[in-house]
Amino acid sequence: MTATTVLTARALLLDMDGTLVNSDAVVERVWHRWAERNGLDGDEVMKVVHGRQGHASMALLLPHRPMEKNIADNERMLAEETADLEGVVAIPGAAELLASLRGLGLPHALVTSADVPLSTARMAAAGLPLPDVRVTAESVGASKPDPEGFLKGAAELGIAPSECVVFEDSGAGIAAGRSAGMRVVGIGERAGFHRPDVVVRDLTQVRVEASGAGGIRVLVGA
């Protein structure tokens, strides 16, 4: 692989859906059903939901609806998504990236808007190991695009935010990473619309190496 960009970091913070795991098929199924129940256009709904916790998306889509109803609706949808794993697969290169990080002992964390049951189910369905450090929906009080999740991930790893690189696919996630003061590698076509620092087709275009004094070199190229 010919590297076109080299980023230096001390930790990597990895989103799940759209970044490590392709779950688009089930996300679209579940949210289109929700849109139909609520009299909304499914395609318009899909422009909002990626990267956010479900109740946060609902608050944007139905701004006058009580938050308690959004939270209850979100709990039902999380259960639906956890039970529906058809079509959930790893993003190309995800297994290799995670194996490199673990094998080299490089600090990394999963930072996802999914809850523990959903993230556990999807990573298993995709055949991917869960990182030791995980920040899930239960861990934070605010959904992406709020930076809380990424800041918490950095804190749990003991790394300054400015020394972290985020991997994300969604506008909400990229905005969260930027707000946290981190550089962002965008994954996939969706990411390219939101101006990450660099964008790749998938994780086959990413390689990591250990550098001196606990550093990480992230090589991004074609």
CSV table of C-alpha atoms in Angstrom, one decimal:
chain,number,residue,atom,x,y,z
A,1,MET,CA,0.0,0.0,0.0
A,2,THR,CA,1.3,3.5,-0.9
A,3,ALA,CA,0.6,5.9,2.0
A,4,THR,CA,-0.8,9.2,1.0
A,5,THR,CA,-1.3,10.6,4.5
A,6,VAL,CA,0.4,9.9,7.8
A,7,LEU,CA,-1.3,10.9,11.0
A,8,THR,CA,0.5,10.5,14.4
A,9,ALA,CA,-1.5,9.8,17.5
A,10,ARG,CA,-1.3,8.1,20.9
A,11,ALA,CA,-4.8,6.5,20.7
A,12,LEU,CA,-7.5,5.6,18.2
A,13,LEU,CA,-11.2,6.0,18.9
A,14,LEU,CA,-13.4,3.9,16.7
A,15,ASP,CA,-17.1,4.3,15.9
A,16,MET,CA,-18.9,1.0,15.2
A,17,ASP,CA,-21.8,1.3,12.7
A,18,GLY,CA,-20.6,2.3,9.3
A,19,THR,CA,-17.0,2.3,10.5
A,20,LEU,CA,-16.2,-1.2,11.8
A,21,VAL,CA,-19.6,-2.8,11.0
A,22,ASN,CA,-21.9,-2.4,8.0
A,23,SER,CA,-25.3,-2.5,9.6
A,24,ASP,CA,-27.0,-0.2,7.0
A,25,ALA,CA,-29.5,-2.9,5.9
A,26,VAL,CA,-31.0,-3.4,9.4
A,27,VAL,CA,-30.8,0.3,10.3
A,28,GLU,CA,-32.8,1.1,7.2
A,29,ARG,CA,-35.4,-1.6,7.9
A,30,VAL,CA,-36.0,-0.5,11.5
A,31,TRP,CA,-36.1,3.3,10.8
A,32,HIS,CA,-38.3,2.9,7.7
A,33,ARG,CA,-40.8,1.1,9.8
A,34,TRP,CA,-40.6,3.8,12.5
A,35,ALA,CA,-41.0,6.5,9.8
A,36,GLU,CA,-44.1,4.8,8.5
A,37,ARG,CA,-45.6,4.5,12.0
A,38,ASN,CA,-45.1,8.2,12.5
A,39,GLY,CA,-46.2,9.5,9.1
A,40,LEU,CA,-42.7,10.5,8.0
A,41,ASP,CA,-40.8,10.0,4.8
A,42,GLY,CA,-38.3,7.1,5.3
A,43,ASP,CA,-35.7,8.5,3.0
A,44,GLU,CA,-35.7,11.9,4.8
A,45,VAL,CA,-35.5,10.1,8.1
A,46,MET,CA,-32.4,8.3,7.0
A,47,LYS,CA,-30.6,11.6,6.4
A,48,VAL,CA,-30.8,12.3,10.1
A,49,VAL,CA,-30.3,9.1,12.0
A,50,HIS,CA,-26.8,7.9,11.3
A,51,GLY,CA,-24.4,8.4,14.2
A,52,ARG,CA,-26.9,9.6,16.7
A,53,GLN,CA,-28.7,7.7,19.5
A,54,GLY,CA,-32.2,6.9,18.4
A,55,HIS,CA,-34.0,9.2,20.9
A,56,ALA,CA,-31.8,12.1,19.7
A,57,SER,CA,-32.8,11.5,16.1
A,58,MET,CA,-36.4,11.3,17.1
A,59,ALA,CA,-36.1,14.7,18.9
A,60,LEU,CA,-34.9,16.3,15.7
A,61,LEU,CA,-37.6,14.6,13.5
A,62,LEU,CA,-40.5,15.1,15.9
A,63,PRO,CA,-39.5,18.2,17.9
A,64,HIS,CA,-42.8,18.6,19.7
A,65,ARG,CA,-43.1,15.1,20.9
A,66,PRO,CA,-42.3,14.5,24.6
A,67,MET,CA,-38.8,13.1,25.3
A,68,GLU,CA,-40.2,10.4,27.4
A,69,LYS,CA,-42.0,8.9,24.4
A,70,ASN,CA,-38.8,9.2,22.4
A,71,ILE,CA,-36.8,7.3,25.0
A,72,ALA,CA,-39.5,4.6,25.2
A,73,ASP,CA,-39.6,4.3,21.4
A,74,ASN,CA,-35.8,4.1,21.3
A,75,GLU,CA,-35.8,1.2,23.8
A,76,ARG,CA,-38.2,-0.7,21.6
A,77,MET,CA,-36.1,0.0,18.5
A,78,LEU,CA,-32.8,-1.0,20.2
A,79,ALA,CA,-34.4,-4.4,21.0
A,80,GLU,CA,-35.6,-4.7,17.4
A,81,GLU,CA,-32.1,-3.9,16.1
A,82,THR,CA,-30.4,-6.3,18.5
A,83,ALA,CA,-32.6,-9.1,17.4
A,84,ASP,CA,-32.2,-8.4,13.7
A,85,LEU,CA,-28.7,-9.2,12.5
A,86,GLU,CA,-29.5,-10.1,8.9
A,87,GLY,CA,-27.0,-8.4,6.6
A,88,VAL,CA,-24.7,-7.3,9.4
A,89,VAL,CA,-21.1,-7.7,8.2
A,90,ALA,CA,-17.6,-6.3,8.9
A,91,ILE,CA,-16.4,-3.3,7.0
A,92,PRO,CA,-13.5,-4.5,4.8
A,93,GLY,CA,-10.3,-4.2,6.7
A,94,ALA,CA,-11.9,-3.9,10.1
A,95,ALA,CA,-10.7,-7.3,11.4
A,96,GLU,CA,-7.2,-6.6,10.2
A,97,LEU,CA,-7.1,-3.1,11.8
A,98,LEU,CA,-8.4,-4.4,15.2
A,99,ALA,CA,-5.9,-7.3,15.1
A,100,SER,CA,-3.1,-4.9,14.4
A,101,LEU,CA,-4.1,-2.6,17.3
A,102,ARG,CA,-4.4,-5.5,19.7
A,103,GLY,CA,-1.3,-7.3,18.5
A,104,LEU,CA,0.9,-4.2,18.8
A,105,GLY,CA,-0.7,-3.1,22.1
A,106,LEU,CA,-1.8,0.2,20.8
A,107,PRO,CA,-4.4,2.2,22.8
A,108,HIS,CA,-7.8,2.2,21.2
A,109,ALA,CA,-11.5,2.3,22.2
A,110,LEU,CA,-14.9,1.7,20.7
A,111,VAL,CA,-17.1,4.8,20.9
A,112,THR,CA,-20.6,4.0,19.7
A,113,SER,CA,-24.1,5.4,20.0
A,114,ALA,CA,-25.4,1.8,20.3
A,115,ASP,CA,-26.0,0.3,23.8
A,116,VAL,CA,-24.1,-2.6,25.2
A,117,PRO,CA,-26.5,-5.4,24.0
A,118,LEU,CA,-26.6,-3.9,20.4
A,119,SER,CA,-22.9,-3.3,20.1
A,120,THR,CA,-22.1,-6.7,21.5
A,121,ALA,CA,-24.5,-8.4,19.1
A,122,ARG,CA,-23.4,-6.5,16.0
A,123,MET,CA,-19.6,-6.9,16.6
A,124,ALA,CA,-20.2,-10.7,17.2
A,125,ALA,CA,-22.3,-10.9,14.0
A,126,ALA,CA,-19.6,-9.2,12.1
A,127,GLY,CA,-16.9,-11.6,13.6
A,128,LEU,CA,-15.1,-8.7,15.2
A,129,PRO,CA,-13.5,-8.6,18.7
A,130,LEU,CA,-14.7,-6.0,21.1
A,131,PRO,CA,-12.0,-3.6,22.3
A,132,ASP,CA,-11.2,-3.7,26.0
A,133,VAL,CA,-12.3,0.0,26.4
A,134,ARG,CA,-15.8,0.7,25.2
A,135,VAL,CA,-18.0,3.8,25.5
A,136,THR,CA,-21.6,3.0,24.7
A,137,ALA,CA,-25.0,4.8,24.9
A,138,GLU,CA,-25.2,3.9,28.6
A,139,SER,CA,-21.9,5.7,29.3
A,140,VAL,CA,-22.9,9.2,28.2
A,141,GLY,CA,-25.5,11.8,28.9
A,142,ALA,CA,-25.4,13.3,25.4
A,143,SER,CA,-25.5,11.8,22.0
A,144,LYS,CA,-23.2,12.6,19.1
A,145,PRO,CA,-22.7,15.2,17.7
A,146,ASP,CA,-21.9,16.1,21.4
A,147,PRO,CA,-18.2,15.3,22.0
A,148,GLU,CA,-18.8,13.6,25.4
A,149,GLY,CA,-18.4,10.1,24.1
A,150,PHE,CA,-15.0,10.7,22.5
A,151,LEU,CA,-13.8,12.8,25.4
A,152,LYS,CA,-14.7,9.9,27.7
A,153,GLY,CA,-13.0,7.4,25.5
A,154,ALA,CA,-9.8,9.5,25.6
A,155,ALA,CA,-10.1,9.9,29.4
A,156,GLU,CA,-10.5,6.2,30.0
A,157,LEU,CA,-7.4,5.5,27.9
A,158,GLY,CA,-5.5,8.3,29.7
A,159,ILE,CA,-4.7,10.1,26.5
A,160,ALA,CA,-5.1,13.8,25.8
A,161,PRO,CA,-7.9,14.6,23.2
A,162,SER,CA,-5.4,16.3,20.9
A,163,GLU,CA,-3.5,13.1,20.7
A,164,CYS,CA,-6.4,11.0,19.6
A,165,VAL,CA,-7.6,10.1,16.0
A,166,VAL,CA,-11.2,9.3,15.5
A,167,PHE,CA,-12.6,6.9,12.9
A,168,GLU,CA,-16.1,7.8,11.8
A,169,ASP,CA,-18.6,7.6,9.0
A,170,SER,CA,-21.5,9.9,9.9
A,171,GLY,CA,-21.9,13.7,10.0
A,172,ALA,CA,-22.9,13.6,13.7
A,173,GLY,CA,-19.8,11.5,14.6
A,174,ILE,CA,-17.4,13.6,12.5
A,175,ALA,CA,-18.8,16.7,14.2
A,176,ALA,CA,-18.4,15.1,17.6
A,177,GLY,CA,-14.8,14.2,16.9
A,178,ARG,CA,-14.0,17.7,15.7
A,179,SER,CA,-15.7,19.2,18.8
A,180,ALA,CA,-13.5,17.0,21.0
A,181,GLY,CA,-10.4,18.6,19.4
A,182,MET,CA,-9.5,15.4,17.6
A,183,ARG,CA,-8.5,14.6,14.0
A,184,VAL,CA,-11.0,12.5,12.1
A,185,VAL,CA,-10.5,9.8,9.5
A,186,GLY,CA,-13.8,9.5,7.5
A,187,ILE,CA,-14.9,6.0,6.5
A,188,GLY,CA,-17.0,5.5,3.3
A,189,GLU,CA,-18.9,7.6,0.9
A,190,ARG,CA,-21.2,9.1,3.6
A,191,ALA,CA,-18.2,10.6,5.5
A,192,GLY,CA,-16.9,12.5,2.4
A,193,PHE,CA,-19.8,15.0,2.7
A,194,HIS,CA,-18.8,16.1,6.2
A,195,ARG,CA,-15.1,17.2,5.6
A,196,PRO,CA,-13.1,14.9,7.9
A,197,ASP,CA,-9.3,15.4,7.8
A,198,VAL,CA,-9.0,12.5,5.4
A,199,VAL,CA,-11.4,10.0,3.9
A,200,VAL,CA,-11.0,6.4,2.8
A,201,ARG,CA,-13.2,4.0,1.0
A,202,ASP,CA,-12.9,1.4,3.8
A,203,LEU,CA,-10.4,0.2,6.3
A,204,THR,CA,-8.3,-1.7,3.8
A,205,GLN,CA,-6.8,1.7,3.1
A,206,VAL,CA,-5.6,2.1,6.7
A,207,ARG,CA,-2.5,0.6,8.3
A,208,VAL,CA,-1.2,1.3,11.8
A,209,GLU,CA,2.3,1.1,13.2
A,210,ALA,CA,3.9,1.6,16.6
A,211,SER,CA,6.2,4.5,16.8
A,212,GLY,CA,8.6,5.5,19.6
A,213,ALA,CA,7.5,6.4,23.1
A,214,GLY,CA,4.0,4.8,22.8
A,215,GLY,CA,3.0,6.6,19.7
A,216,ILE,CA,0.9,5.4,16.7
A,217,ARG,CA,1.5,6.1,13.0
A,218,VAL,CA,-1.7,5.9,11.0
A,219,LEU,CA,-0.9,5.4,7.3
A,220,VAL,CA,-3.9,6.3,5.1
A,221,GLY,CA,-3.6,5.6,1.3
A,222,ALA,CA,-4.9,3.9,-1.7
